[in-house]
CSV table of N, CA, C and O in Angstrom, one decimal:
chain,number,residue,atom,x,y,z
A,1,LEU,N,-14.6,-25.2,29.3
A,1,LEU,CA,-14.6,-25.0,27.9
A,1,LEU,C,-13.2,-24.7,27.4
A,1,LEU,O,-12.8,-25.2,26.3
A,2,LYS,N,-12.4,-24.0,28.2
A,2,LYS,CA,-11.1,-23.7,27.8
A,2,LYS,C,-10.2,-24.9,27.7
A,2,LYS,O,-9.4,-25.1,26.8
A,3,THR,N,-10.4,-25.9,28.6
A,3,THR,CA,-9.7,-27.1,28.5
A,3,THR,C,-10.0,-27.9,27.3
A,3,THR,O,-9.2,-28.5,26.6
A,4,LEU,N,-11.3,-27.9,26.9
A,4,LEU,CA,-11.7,-28.7,25.7
A,4,LEU,C,-11.2,-28.0,24.5
A,4,LEU,O,-10.7,-28.7,23.5
A,5,LEU,N,-11.1,-26.7,24.4
A,5,LEU,CA,-10.5,-26.0,23.3
A,5,LEU,C,-9.0,-26.3,23.2
A,5,LEU,O,-8.5,-26.5,22.1
A,6,TYR,N,-8.4,-26.3,24.4
A,6,TYR,CA,-6.9,-26.6,24.4
A,6,TYR,C,-6.7,-28.0,23.8
A,6,TYR,O,-5.8,-28.2,23.0
A,7,MET,N,-7.5,-29.0,24.3
A,7,MET,CA,-7.3,-30.4,23.8
A,7,MET,C,-7.6,-30.4,22.3
A,7,MET,O,-6.8,-31.1,21.5
A,8,GLY,N,-8.6,-29.7,21.8
A,8,GLY,CA,-8.8,-29.7,20.4
A,8,GLY,C,-7.7,-29.0,19.6
A,8,GLY,O,-7.3,-29.4,18.5
A,9,ALA,N,-7.1,-27.9,20.2
A,9,ALA,CA,-6.0,-27.3,19.5
A,9,ALA,C,-4.8,-28.2,19.5
A,9,ALA,O,-4.1,-28.2,18.5
A,10,LYS,N,-4.5,-28.9,20.5
A,10,LYS,CA,-3.4,-29.9,20.5
A,10,LYS,C,-3.6,-30.9,19.4
A,10,LYS,O,-2.6,-31.2,18.6
A,11,ALA,N,-4.8,-31.4,19.2
A,11,ALA,CA,-5.1,-32.4,18.2
A,11,ALA,C,-4.9,-31.8,16.8
A,11,ALA,O,-4.4,-32.4,15.9
A,12,ALA,N,-5.4,-30.5,16.7
A,12,ALA,CA,-5.3,-29.8,15.4
A,12,ALA,C,-3.9,-29.6,15.0
A,12,ALA,O,-3.5,-29.8,13.8
A,13,VAL,N,-3.0,-29.2,15.9
A,13,VAL,CA,-1.6,-28.9,15.6
A,13,VAL,C,-0.9,-30.3,15.2
A,13,VAL,O,-0.1,-30.3,14.4
A,14,LYS,N,-1.4,-31.3,15.9
A,14,LYS,CA,-0.7,-32.6,15.6
A,14,LYS,C,-1.2,-33.2,14.2
A,14,LYS,O,-0.4,-33.8,13.5
A,15,HIS,N,-2.4,-33.0,13.8
A,15,HIS,CA,-3.0,-33.7,12.7
A,15,HIS,C,-3.4,-32.9,11.5
A,15,HIS,O,-3.7,-33.4,10.4
A,16,ASN,N,-3.4,-31.6,11.6
A,16,ASN,CA,-3.9,-30.7,10.5
A,16,ASN,C,-2.7,-29.9,9.9
A,16,ASN,O,-2.0,-29.2,10.7
A,17,LYS,N,-2.6,-29.9,8.6
A,17,LYS,CA,-1.5,-29.2,8.0
A,17,LYS,C,-1.5,-27.7,8.3
A,17,LYS,O,-0.5,-27.1,8.5
A,18,GLU,N,-2.7,-27.1,8.1
A,18,GLU,CA,-2.8,-25.6,8.3
A,18,GLU,C,-2.3,-25.2,9.7
A,18,GLU,O,-1.6,-24.3,9.9
A,19,TYR,N,-2.8,-26.0,10.7
A,19,TYR,CA,-2.5,-25.7,12.1
A,19,TYR,C,-1.0,-26.0,12.4
A,19,TYR,O,-0.4,-25.3,13.2
A,20,GLN,N,-0.5,-27.0,11.8
A,20,GLN,CA,1.0,-27.3,12.0
A,20,GLN,C,1.8,-26.2,11.5
A,20,GLN,O,2.8,-25.8,12.1
A,21,LEU,N,1.5,-25.7,10.3
A,21,LEU,CA,2.3,-24.6,9.7
A,21,LEU,C,2.2,-23.4,10.5
A,21,LEU,O,3.2,-22.7,10.7
A,22,TYR,N,1.0,-23.1,11.0
A,22,TYR,CA,0.8,-21.9,11.8
A,22,TYR,C,1.6,-22.0,13.1
A,22,TYR,O,2.3,-21.1,13.5
A,23,TYR,N,1.6,-23.2,13.8
A,23,TYR,CA,2.3,-23.4,15.0
A,23,TYR,C,3.8,-23.2,14.8
A,23,TYR,O,4.5,-22.5,15.5
A,24,ARG,N,4.3,-23.8,13.7
A,24,ARG,CA,5.8,-23.7,13.4
A,24,ARG,C,6.2,-22.3,13.1
A,24,ARG,O,7.3,-21.8,13.5
A,25,LYS,N,5.3,-21.6,12.4
A,25,LYS,CA,5.6,-20.2,12.0
A,25,LYS,C,5.7,-19.3,13.3
A,25,LYS,O,6.7,-18.6,13.5
A,26,LYS,N,4.8,-19.5,14.2
A,26,LYS,CA,4.8,-18.7,15.5
A,26,LYS,C,6.0,-19.2,16.4
A,26,LYS,O,6.6,-18.3,17.1
A,27,GLN,N,6.4,-20.4,16.3
A,27,GLN,CA,7.5,-20.9,17.1
A,27,GLN,C,8.8,-20.3,16.6
A,27,GLN,O,9.6,-19.9,17.4
A,28,GLN,N,8.9,-20.2,15.3
A,28,GLN,CA,10.1,-19.5,14.7
A,28,GLN,C,10.2,-18.0,15.0
A,28,GLN,O,11.3,-17.5,15.1
A,29,GLU,N,9.0,-17.4,15.3
A,29,GLU,CA,9.0,-16.0,15.7
A,29,GLU,C,9.4,-15.9,17.2
A,29,GLU,O,9.6,-14.8,17.6
A,30,GLY,N,9.6,-17.0,17.9
A,30,GLY,CA,10.0,-17.0,19.3
A,30,GLY,C,8.9,-16.8,20.3
A,30,GLY,O,9.1,-16.5,21.4
A,31,LYS,N,7.7,-17.1,19.9
A,31,LYS,CA,6.5,-17.0,20.8
A,31,LYS,C,6.5,-18.2,21.7
A,31,LYS,O,6.8,-19.3,21.4
A,32,PRO,N,6.0,-18.0,23.0
A,32,PRO,CA,5.9,-19.1,23.9
A,32,PRO,C,4.8,-20.1,23.5
A,32,PRO,O,3.8,-19.7,22.9
A,33,HIS,N,4.9,-21.3,24.0
A,33,HIS,CA,4.0,-22.4,23.6
A,33,HIS,C,2.6,-22.1,23.9
A,33,HIS,O,1.7,-22.3,23.1
A,34,PHE,N,2.3,-21.6,25.1
A,34,PHE,CA,0.9,-21.4,25.6
A,34,PHE,C,0.3,-20.2,24.8
A,34,PHE,O,-0.9,-20.2,24.6
A,35,LEU,N,1.1,-19.2,24.4
A,35,LEU,CA,0.6,-18.1,23.6
A,35,LEU,C,0.2,-18.6,22.3
A,35,LEU,O,-0.9,-18.3,21.7
A,36,ILE,N,1.0,-19.5,21.7
A,36,ILE,CA,0.7,-20.1,20.4
A,36,ILE,C,-0.6,-20.9,20.5
A,36,ILE,O,-1.5,-20.8,19.6
A,37,MET,N,-0.7,-21.7,21.5
A,37,MET,CA,-1.9,-22.6,21.7
A,37,MET,C,-3.1,-21.7,21.9
A,37,MET,O,-4.2,-22.1,21.4
A,38,ASN,N,-3.0,-20.6,22.5
A,38,ASN,CA,-4.2,-19.7,22.7
A,38,ASN,C,-4.6,-19.2,21.3
A,38,ASN,O,-5.8,-19.1,21.0
A,39,ASN,N,-3.6,-18.8,20.5
A,39,ASN,CA,-3.9,-18.4,19.1
A,39,ASN,C,-4.5,-19.5,18.3
A,39,ASN,O,-5.5,-19.2,17.5
A,40,VAL,N,-4.0,-20.7,18.5
A,40,VAL,CA,-4.6,-21.9,17.7
A,40,VAL,C,-6.0,-22.1,18.2
A,40,VAL,O,-6.9,-22.4,17.4
A,41,MET,N,-6.3,-22.0,19.5
A,41,MET,CA,-7.7,-22.1,20.0
A,41,MET,C,-8.6,-21.1,19.4
A,41,MET,O,-9.7,-21.5,18.9
A,42,ASN,N,-8.2,-19.9,19.3
A,42,ASN,CA,-9.0,-18.8,18.6
A,42,ASN,C,-9.2,-19.1,17.2
A,42,ASN,O,-10.3,-19.0,16.6
A,43,LYS,N,-8.2,-19.6,16.5
A,43,LYS,CA,-8.3,-19.9,15.1
A,43,LYS,C,-9.2,-21.1,14.9
A,43,LYS,O,-10.1,-21.1,14.0
A,44,LEU,N,-9.2,-22.1,15.8
A,44,LEU,CA,-10.1,-23.2,15.7
A,44,LEU,C,-11.5,-22.8,15.9
A,44,LEU,O,-12.5,-23.2,15.2
A,45,LEU,N,-11.8,-21.9,16.9
A,45,LEU,CA,-13.1,-21.3,17.1
A,45,LEU,C,-13.6,-20.6,15.9
A,45,LEU,O,-14.8,-20.7,15.5
A,46,ARG,N,-12.8,-19.8,15.3
A,46,ARG,CA,-13.2,-19.1,14.0
A,46,ARG,C,-13.5,-20.0,12.9
A,46,ARG,O,-14.5,-19.8,12.2
A,47,THR,N,-12.8,-21.1,12.8
A,47,THR,CA,-13.0,-22.1,11.8
A,47,THR,C,-14.4,-22.8,12.0
A,47,THR,O,-15.2,-23.0,11.1
A,48,VAL,N,-14.6,-23.2,13.3
A,48,VAL,CA,-15.9,-23.9,13.6
A,48,VAL,C,-17.0,-22.9,13.3
A,48,VAL,O,-18.1,-23.3,12.7
A,49,TYR,N,-16.9,-21.7,13.7
A,49,TYR,CA,-18.0,-20.7,13.5
A,49,TYR,C,-18.2,-20.5,12.0
A,49,TYR,O,-19.4,-20.5,11.6
A,50,SER,N,-17.2,-20.4,11.2
A,50,SER,CA,-17.4,-20.2,9.8
A,50,SER,C,-18.1,-21.4,9.2
A,50,SER,O,-18.9,-21.3,8.3
A,51,VAL,N,-17.7,-22.6,9.6
A,51,VAL,CA,-18.3,-23.8,9.0
A,51,VAL,C,-19.8,-23.9,9.4
A,51,VAL,O,-20.7,-24.1,8.5
A,52,VAL,N,-20.1,-23.5,10.6
A,52,VAL,CA,-21.5,-23.5,11.0
A,52,VAL,C,-22.3,-22.4,10.3
A,52,VAL,O,-23.4,-22.6,9.8
A,53,LYS,N,-21.7,-21.2,10.3
A,53,LYS,CA,-22.4,-20.1,9.7
A,53,LYS,C,-22.7,-20.3,8.2
A,53,LYS,O,-23.8,-20.0,7.7
A,54,ASN,N,-21.7,-20.8,7.5
A,54,ASN,CA,-21.8,-21.0,6.0
A,54,ASN,C,-22.5,-22.3,5.6
A,54,ASN,O,-22.7,-22.5,4.4
A,55,ARG,N,-22.7,-23.1,6.6
A,55,ARG,CA,-23.3,-24.5,6.3
A,55,ARG,C,-22.5,-25.2,5.2
A,55,ARG,O,-23.1,-25.8,4.3
A,56,THR,N,-21.2,-25.2,5.3
A,56,THR,CA,-20.4,-26.0,4.4
A,56,THR,C,-19.6,-27.0,5.1
A,56,THR,O,-19.2,-26.8,6.3
A,57,PRO,N,-19.3,-28.2,4.5
A,57,PRO,CA,-18.5,-29.2,5.2
A,57,PRO,C,-17.1,-28.7,5.3
A,57,PRO,O,-16.6,-27.9,4.5
A,58,TYR,N,-16.5,-29.2,6.4
A,58,TYR,CA,-15.1,-28.8,6.7
A,58,TYR,C,-14.2,-29.6,5.7
A,58,TYR,O,-14.3,-30.8,5.6
A,59,SER,N,-13.3,-28.9,5.0
A,59,SER,CA,-12.3,-29.6,4.2
A,59,SER,C,-11.0,-29.7,5.0
A,59,SER,O,-10.3,-28.6,5.3
A,60,ARG,N,-10.5,-30.9,5.2
A,60,ARG,CA,-9.3,-31.1,6.0
A,60,ARG,C,-8.1,-30.6,5.4
A,60,ARG,O,-7.1,-30.1,6.0
A,61,ASP,N,-8.0,-30.6,4.0
A,61,ASP,CA,-6.8,-30.2,3.3
A,61,ASP,C,-6.8,-28.7,2.9
A,61,ASP,O,-5.9,-28.2,2.3
A,62,TYR,N,-7.9,-28.0,3.3
A,62,TYR,CA,-8.0,-26.5,2.9
A,62,TYR,C,-7.0,-25.8,3.7
A,62,TYR,O,-6.8,-25.9,4.9
A,63,ILE,N,-6.2,-24.9,3.1
A,63,ILE,CA,-5.2,-24.0,3.7
A,63,ILE,C,-5.7,-22.6,3.4
A,63,ILE,O,-5.8,-22.2,2.3
A,64,CYS,N,-6.0,-21.9,4.5
A,64,CYS,CA,-6.5,-20.5,4.4
A,64,CYS,C,-5.3,-19.6,4.1
A,64,CYS,O,-4.3,-19.6,4.7
A,65,LEU,N,-5.5,-18.8,3.0
A,65,LEU,CA,-4.5,-17.8,2.7
A,65,LEU,C,-4.7,-16.6,3.5
A,65,LEU,O,-5.9,-16.2,3.8
A,66,ASP,N,-3.6,-15.9,3.8
A,66,ASP,CA,-3.7,-14.6,4.5
A,66,ASP,C,-4.4,-13.6,3.7
A,66,ASP,O,-3.9,-13.2,2.6
A,67,PRO,N,-5.6,-13.1,4.1
A,67,PRO,CA,-6.3,-12.1,3.3
A,67,PRO,C,-5.5,-10.8,3.2
A,67,PRO,O,-5.7,-10.0,2.2
A,68,ARG,N,-4.6,-10.5,4.1
A,68,ARG,CA,-3.8,-9.3,4.0
A,68,ARG,C,-2.9,-9.3,2.8
A,68,ARG,O,-2.5,-8.3,2.2
A,69,GLU,N,-2.5,-10.5,2.3
A,69,GLU,CA,-1.6,-10.7,1.2
A,69,GLU,C,-2.3,-10.2,-0.1
A,69,GLU,O,-1.7,-9.7,-1.0
A,70,LYS,N,-3.6,-10.5,-0.2
A,70,LYS,CA,-4.4,-10.1,-1.4
A,70,LYS,C,-4.4,-8.6,-1.5
A,70,LYS,O,-4.2,-8.0,-2.6
A,71,ASN,N,-4.5,-7.9,-0.4
A,71,ASN,CA,-4.5,-6.4,-0.4
A,71,ASN,C,-3.2,-5.8,-0.9
A,71,ASN,O,-3.1,-4.9,-1.6
A,72,VAL,N,-2.1,-6.5,-0.4
A,72,VAL,CA,-0.8,-6.0,-0.8
A,72,VAL,C,-0.6,-6.2,-2.3
A,72,VAL,O,-0.1,-5.3,-3.0
A,73,ASN,N,-1.0,-7.4,-2.8
A,73,ASN,CA,-0.8,-7.6,-4.3
A,73,ASN,C,-1.7,-6.7,-5.1
A,73,ASN,O,-1.2,-6.2,-6.1
A,74,SER,N,-2.9,-6.5,-4.7
A,74,SER,CA,-3.8,-5.7,-5.5
A,74,SER,C,-3.3,-4.2,-5.5
A,74,SER,O,-3.5,-3.5,-6.5
A,75,SER,N,-2.8,-3.7,-4.3
A,75,SER,CA,-2.3,-2.3,-4.3
A,75,SER,C,-1.1,-2.2,-5.2
A,75,SER,O,-0.9,-1.1,-5.8
A,76,GLU,N,-0.2,-3.2,-5.3
A,76,GLU,CA,0.9,-3.1,-6.2
A,76,GLU,C,0.5,-3.0,-7.6
A,76,GLU,O,1.1,-2.3,-8.4
A,77,LYS,N,-0.6,-3.8,-8.0
A,77,LYS,CA,-1.1,-3.7,-9.3
A,77,LYS,C,-1.6,-2.3,-9.7
A,77,LYS,O,-1.5,-1.9,-10.8
A,78,ASN,N,-2.3,-1.7,-8.7
A,78,ASN,CA,-2.9,-0.4,-8.9
A,78,ASN,C,-1.8,0.7,-9.1
A,78,ASN,O,-2.0,1.6,-9.9
A,79,VAL,N,-0.7,0.5,-8.4
A,79,VAL,CA,0.4,1.5,-8.4
A,79,VAL,C,1.1,1.4,-9.7
A,79,VAL,O,1.5,2.4,-10.4
A,80,ALA,N,1.4,0.2,-10.2
A,80,ALA,CA,2.2,-0.1,-11.4
A,80,ALA,C,1.5,0.2,-12.6
A,80,ALA,O,0.6,0.6,-13.0
């Protein structure tokens, strides 16, 4: 199973914008290749689980925004 996830992660990094951006970001942080690929595999699993759970078609061009950024922006609005 791990081998299949790794092959899927390689394909995702090569062909999907979201995964390409994620891989480059982690590379710039100085993370090793296999650690990044493990993170991509987990991200891929979460994506597949979400698509199955919500019964929605996968959108190839969808870029997931970091949910932590929403909390930062909303807390700034509350303070100001």
